[in-house]
Structures are given as C-alpha cells and as structure tokens.
C-alpha cells in the first residue's frame, strides 16, 4: 500500500492478491480491503462487480467465460454457451455463473472481452480464445480434462 501515492490506488492490487490466494473475493475481503484503505465497502464492491476477472463466489478449477455482447452474440456466442451447457450438464437458461457438481468447471456468460472483430470469444481461466466454434469448444474441454 505504501508504494501508491494514495491508499485508494492499491485497491486493484489487493483484490488481485486476495483472489489469487482464496480463488474469489468474499464479502469479508471487501470489508477488510475497505478498512485497510480507509474507504467504504461499496467503493471496493463496485470494482469487484465492474471487472469481469473478479469472482464473487468460488469457481471451478476451469473457469469458462463466454462473451455475450453484440458482436459475439451475432457471431454465435449464445449457441456456444448452449453447447457448453449441453456438454457440461448445465442449464442454458440459468442466470449467473454455474459450476458443475464435481467443481471442475464454472461456466459464465460475461460482458465484453474486448475482441469484437474475432467473435465469438471466450476465456478458459487466463487463456483467451477467438473465433470459437463448437468444435474448438470441444477441444478446449478435452484439453481441460487431460
């Protein structure tokens, strides 16, 4: 915290550190960071909810994020999401992230992943994939299962 000109500037660094350590950002973590930085919890919570890389709850070993914004939707992201749901035994109509019963996969429909020209796009953990077809999705799942 002392490396930053203002305490508030350390918010993202602390969020990343906590998520790396615990796998997600809990309500207690939000309150702890806010107290440490002399902010209100809402100031930290707005960061957690704004950035798609932060998790609000525990996620599976493999976190699949499929972009659903306009370019990706037109490129087939809704069909891609349905394909993942079918392969993983998840409900394609559910809202919010879904985790498989074995905890191996979490599937989440997210807002823009900033590669509109290569739609549909997705991420598996920190790996970024462009132009994802059902066949490519199956390859990603096979890679995760090996």
PDB file of C-alpha atoms in Angstrom:
ATOM      1  CA  UNK A   1       0.000   0.000   0.000  1.00  0.00           C
ATOM      2  CA  UNK A   2       2.871   2.318   0.779  1.00  0.00           C
ATOM      3  CA  UNK A   3       4.044   2.084  -2.854  1.00  0.00           C
ATOM      4  CA  UNK A   4       0.999   4.026  -4.057  1.00  0.00           C
ATOM      5  CA  UNK A   5       0.535   7.811  -3.961  1.00  0.00           C
ATOM      6  CA  UNK A   6      -2.929   7.372  -2.401  1.00  0.00           C
ATOM      7  CA  UNK A   7      -4.184   4.352  -0.470  1.00  0.00           C
ATOM      8  CA  UNK A   8      -7.179   4.008  -2.807  1.00  0.00           C
ATOM      9  CA  UNK A   9      -4.768   3.289  -5.677  1.00  0.00           C
ATOM     10  CA  UNK A  10      -3.904  -0.068  -4.079  1.00  0.00           C
ATOM     11  CA  UNK A  11      -7.483  -1.365  -4.469  1.00  0.00           C
ATOM     12  CA  UNK A  12      -6.955  -3.444  -7.608  1.00  0.00           C
ATOM     13  CA  UNK A  13      -3.633  -4.835  -6.402  1.00  0.00           C
ATOM     14  CA  UNK A  14      -5.239  -6.019  -3.158  1.00  0.00           C
ATOM     15  CA  UNK A  15      -8.225  -7.512  -4.990  1.00  0.00           C
ATOM     16  CA  UNK A  16      -5.917  -9.471  -7.300  1.00  0.00           C
ATOM     17  CA  UNK A  17      -3.813 -10.684  -4.364  1.00  0.00           C
ATOM     18  CA  UNK A  18      -6.852 -11.874  -2.412  1.00  0.00           C
ATOM     19  CA  UNK A  19      -8.397 -13.610  -5.396  1.00  0.00           C
ATOM     20  CA  UNK A  20      -5.092 -15.306  -6.204  1.00  0.00           C
ATOM     21  CA  UNK A  21      -4.862 -16.572  -2.616  1.00  0.00           C
ATOM     22  CA  UNK A  22      -8.502 -17.577  -1.994  1.00  0.00           C
ATOM     23  CA  UNK A  23      -9.938 -18.026  -5.507  1.00  0.00           C
ATOM     24  CA  UNK A  24     -12.605 -15.344  -5.134  1.00  0.00           C
ATOM     25  CA  UNK A  25     -13.425 -12.067  -3.362  1.00  0.00           C
ATOM     26  CA  UNK A  26     -15.608 -12.666  -0.298  1.00  0.00           C
ATOM     27  CA  UNK A  27     -17.738 -10.064   1.473  1.00  0.00           C
ATOM     28  CA  UNK A  28     -15.256 -10.202   4.369  1.00  0.00           C
ATOM     29  CA  UNK A  29     -12.390  -9.494   1.958  1.00  0.00           C
ATOM     30  CA  UNK A  30     -14.236  -6.457   0.575  1.00  0.00           C
ATOM     31  CA  UNK A  31     -14.750  -5.136   4.103  1.00  0.00           C
ATOM     32  CA  UNK A  32     -11.113  -5.827   5.047  1.00  0.00           C
ATOM     33  CA  UNK A  33      -9.757  -4.008   1.976  1.00  0.00           C
ATOM     34  CA  UNK A  34     -12.108  -1.075   2.563  1.00  0.00           C
ATOM     35  CA  UNK A  35     -10.963  -0.756   6.177  1.00  0.00           C
ATOM     36  CA  UNK A  36      -7.296  -1.079   5.206  1.00  0.00           C
ATOM     37  CA  UNK A  37      -7.653   1.670   2.576  1.00  0.00           C
ATOM     38  CA  UNK A  38      -9.963   3.851   4.689  1.00  0.00           C
ATOM     39  CA  UNK A  39     -12.801   3.549   2.169  1.00  0.00           C
ATOM     40  CA  UNK A  40     -16.413   2.437   2.304  1.00  0.00           C
ATOM     41  CA  UNK A  41     -17.045  -1.211   1.327  1.00  0.00           C
ATOM     42  CA  UNK A  42     -19.149  -0.022  -1.637  1.00  0.00           C
ATOM     43  CA  UNK A  43     -16.014   1.587  -3.112  1.00  0.00           C
ATOM     44  CA  UNK A  44     -14.386  -1.850  -3.271  1.00  0.00           C
ATOM     45  CA  UNK A  45     -17.541  -3.762  -4.162  1.00  0.00           C
ATOM     46  CA  UNK A  46     -18.063  -1.572  -7.245  1.00  0.00           C
ATOM     47  CA  UNK A  47     -14.652  -2.695  -8.521  1.00  0.00           C
ATOM     48  CA  UNK A  48     -15.426  -6.359  -7.856  1.00  0.00           C
ATOM     49  CA  UNK A  49     -18.701  -6.125  -9.773  1.00  0.00           C
ATOM     50  CA  UNK A  50     -17.356  -3.964 -12.615  1.00  0.00           C
ATOM     51  CA  UNK A  51     -14.351  -6.055 -13.663  1.00  0.00           C
ATOM     52  CA  UNK A  52     -15.236  -9.488 -15.093  1.00  0.00           C
ATOM     53  CA  UNK A  53     -11.993 -11.065 -13.885  1.00  0.00           C
ATOM     54  CA  UNK A  54     -13.067 -10.883 -10.241  1.00  0.00           C
ATOM     55  CA  UNK A  55     -15.147 -13.732  -8.829  1.00  0.00           C
ATOM     56  CA  UNK A  56     -17.831 -13.103  -6.199  1.00  0.00           C
ATOM     57  CA  UNK A  57     -18.050 -16.765  -5.220  1.00  0.00           C
ATOM     58  CA  UNK A  58     -15.814 -19.825  -5.526  1.00  0.00           C
ATOM     59  CA  UNK A  59     -15.406 -21.047  -9.105  1.00  0.00           C
ATOM     60  CA  UNK A  60     -14.472 -24.401 -10.594  1.00  0.00           C
ATOM     61  CA  UNK A  61     -10.956 -25.462 -11.474  1.00  0.00           C
ATOM     62  CA  UNK A  62     -11.620 -24.340 -15.056  1.00  0.00           C
ATOM     63  CA  UNK A  63     -13.485 -21.040 -15.367  1.00  0.00           C
ATOM     64  CA  UNK A  64     -15.098 -20.711 -18.795  1.00  0.00           C
ATOM     65  CA  UNK A  65     -16.240 -17.198 -19.691  1.00  0.00           C
ATOM     66  CA  UNK A  66     -18.178 -16.677 -22.918  1.00  0.00           C
ATOM     67  CA  UNK A  67     -18.717 -13.128 -24.193  1.00  0.00           C
ATOM     68  CA  UNK A  68     -22.366 -12.253 -24.813  1.00  0.00           C
ATOM     69  CA  UNK A  69     -22.217  -8.670 -26.084  1.00  0.00           C
ATOM     70  CA  UNK A  70     -23.484  -7.703 -29.532  1.00  0.00           C
ATOM     71  CA  UNK A  71     -20.559  -8.675 -31.784  1.00  0.00           C
ATOM     72  CA  UNK A  72     -20.122 -12.028 -30.080  1.00  0.00           C
ATOM     73  CA  UNK A  73     -23.879 -12.641 -29.965  1.00  0.00           C
ATOM     74  CA  UNK A  74     -24.056 -12.047 -33.719  1.00  0.00           C
ATOM     75  CA  UNK A  75     -21.029 -14.329 -34.107  1.00  0.00           C
ATOM     76  CA  UNK A  76     -22.716 -17.203 -32.278  1.00  0.00           C
ATOM     77  CA  UNK A  77     -21.874 -16.838 -28.591  1.00  0.00           C
ATOM     78  CA  UNK A  78     -25.385 -17.810 -27.466  1.00  0.00           C
ATOM     79  CA  UNK A  79     -25.147 -21.082 -29.384  1.00  0.00           C
ATOM     80  CA  UNK A  80     -21.644 -21.561 -27.981  1.00  0.00           C
ATOM     81  CA  UNK A  81     -22.943 -21.061 -24.436  1.00  0.00           C
ATOM     82  CA  UNK A  82     -25.727 -23.597 -25.083  1.00  0.00           C
ATOM     83  CA  UNK A  83     -23.138 -26.041 -26.438  1.00  0.00           C
ATOM     84  CA  UNK A  84     -21.055 -25.739 -23.262  1.00  0.00           C
ATOM     85  CA  UNK A  85     -24.205 -26.188 -21.145  1.00  0.00           C
ATOM     86  CA  UNK A  86     -25.088 -29.352 -23.048  1.00  0.00           C
ATOM     87  CA  UNK A  87     -21.562 -30.775 -22.734  1.00  0.00           C
ATOM     88  CA  UNK A  88     -21.288 -29.929 -19.023  1.00  0.00           C
ATOM     89  CA  UNK A  89     -24.846 -30.807 -17.981  1.00  0.00           C
ATOM     90  CA  UNK A  90     -25.737 -27.223 -17.035  1.00  0.00           C
ATOM     91  CA  UNK A  91     -28.970 -25.260 -17.505  1.00  0.00           C
ATOM     92  CA  UNK A  92     -28.710 -22.953 -20.547  1.00  0.00           C
ATOM     93  CA  UNK A  93     -31.484 -20.739 -19.126  1.00  0.00           C
ATOM     94  CA  UNK A  94     -29.952 -20.180 -15.685  1.00  0.00           C
ATOM     95  CA  UNK A  95     -28.741 -16.708 -14.772  1.00  0.00           C
ATOM     96  CA  UNK A  96     -25.268 -16.126 -13.422  1.00  0.00           C
ATOM     97  CA  UNK A  97     -22.294 -18.464 -13.253  1.00  0.00           C
ATOM     98  CA  UNK A  98     -22.937 -22.201 -12.953  1.00  0.00           C
ATOM     99  CA  UNK A  99     -20.499 -24.754 -11.573  1.00  0.00           C
ATOM    100  CA  UNK A 100     -20.581 -28.455 -12.364  1.00  0.00           C
ATOM    101  CA  UNK A 101     -21.347 -30.710  -9.376  1.00  0.00           C
ATOM    102  CA  UNK A 102     -17.768 -32.035  -9.371  1.00  0.00           C
ATOM    103  CA  UNK A 103     -16.426 -28.463  -9.126  1.00  0.00           C
ATOM    104  CA  UNK A 104     -14.317 -28.915 -12.236  1.00  0.00           C
ATOM    105  CA  UNK A 105     -15.957 -26.263 -14.446  1.00  0.00           C
ATOM    106  CA  UNK A 106     -17.677 -22.939 -13.928  1.00  0.00           C
ATOM    107  CA  UNK A 107     -19.447 -21.512 -16.984  1.00  0.00           C
ATOM    108  CA  UNK A 108     -20.276 -17.831 -17.080  1.00  0.00           C
ATOM    109  CA  UNK A 109     -21.768 -15.532 -19.691  1.00  0.00           C
ATOM    110  CA  UNK A 110     -19.876 -12.235 -19.394  1.00  0.00           C
ATOM    111  CA  UNK A 111     -19.863  -8.791 -20.897  1.00  0.00           C
ATOM    112  CA  UNK A 112     -17.304  -7.681 -23.467  1.00  0.00           C
ATOM    113  CA  UNK A 113     -13.923  -9.411 -23.529  1.00  0.00           C
ATOM    114  CA  UNK A 114     -12.627  -6.718 -25.926  1.00  0.00           C
ATOM    115  CA  UNK A 115     -12.045  -8.650 -29.132  1.00  0.00           C
ATOM    116  CA  UNK A 116     -15.174  -7.830 -31.123  1.00  0.00           C
ATOM    117  CA  UNK A 117     -13.549  -8.436 -34.507  1.00  0.00           C
ATOM    118  CA  UNK A 118     -12.821 -12.094 -33.725  1.00  0.00           C
ATOM    119  CA  UNK A 119     -16.200 -13.137 -32.327  1.00  0.00           C
ATOM    120  CA  UNK A 120     -17.235 -15.251 -30.631  1.00  0.00           C
ATOM    121  CA  UNK A 121     -14.570 -15.059 -27.962  1.00  0.00           C
ATOM    122  CA  UNK A 122     -14.128 -16.750 -24.614  1.00  0.00           C
ATOM    123  CA  UNK A 123     -11.647 -17.365 -21.858  1.00  0.00           C
ATOM    124  CA  UNK A 124     -10.716 -20.521 -20.009  1.00  0.00           C
ATOM    125  CA  UNK A 125      -9.009 -19.361 -16.834  1.00  0.00           C
ATOM    126  CA  UNK A 126      -6.412 -16.896 -18.187  1.00  0.00           C
ATOM    127  CA  UNK A 127      -6.277 -18.283 -21.746  1.00  0.00           C
ATOM    128  CA  UNK A 128      -8.078 -16.249 -24.416  1.00  0.00           C
ATOM    129  CA  UNK A 129      -9.753 -17.901 -27.433  1.00  0.00           C
ATOM    130  CA  UNK A 130     -11.072 -16.207 -30.576  1.00  0.00           C
ATOM    131  CA  UNK A 131     -13.440 -17.406 -33.275  1.00  0.00           C
ATOM    132  CA  UNK A 132     -14.647 -20.252 -31.068  1.00  0.00           C
ATOM    133  CA  UNK A 133     -16.749 -22.857 -32.853  1.00  0.00           C
ATOM    134  CA  UNK A 134     -18.408 -25.846 -31.188  1.00  0.00           C
ATOM    135  CA  UNK A 135     -15.504 -27.969 -32.429  1.00  0.00           C
ATOM    136  CA  UNK A 136     -12.967 -25.598 -30.871  1.00  0.00           C
ATOM    137  CA  UNK A 137     -15.034 -25.579 -27.659  1.00  0.00           C
ATOM    138  CA  UNK A 138     -14.826 -29.381 -27.546  1.00  0.00           C
ATOM    139  CA  UNK A 139     -11.036 -29.157 -27.964  1.00  0.00           C
ATOM    140  CA  UNK A 140     -10.856 -26.704 -25.060  1.00  0.00           C
ATOM    141  CA  UNK A 141     -12.881 -29.075 -22.858  1.00  0.00           C
ATOM    142  CA  UNK A 142     -10.683 -32.036 -23.866  1.00  0.00           C
ATOM    143  CA  UNK A 143      -7.574 -30.022 -23.014  1.00  0.00           C
ATOM    144  CA  UNK A 144      -9.029 -29.196 -19.588  1.00  0.00           C
ATOM    145  CA  UNK A 145      -9.889 -32.843 -18.940  1.00  0.00           C
ATOM    146  CA  UNK A 146      -6.421 -34.155 -19.793  1.00  0.00           C
TER     147      UNK A 146
END
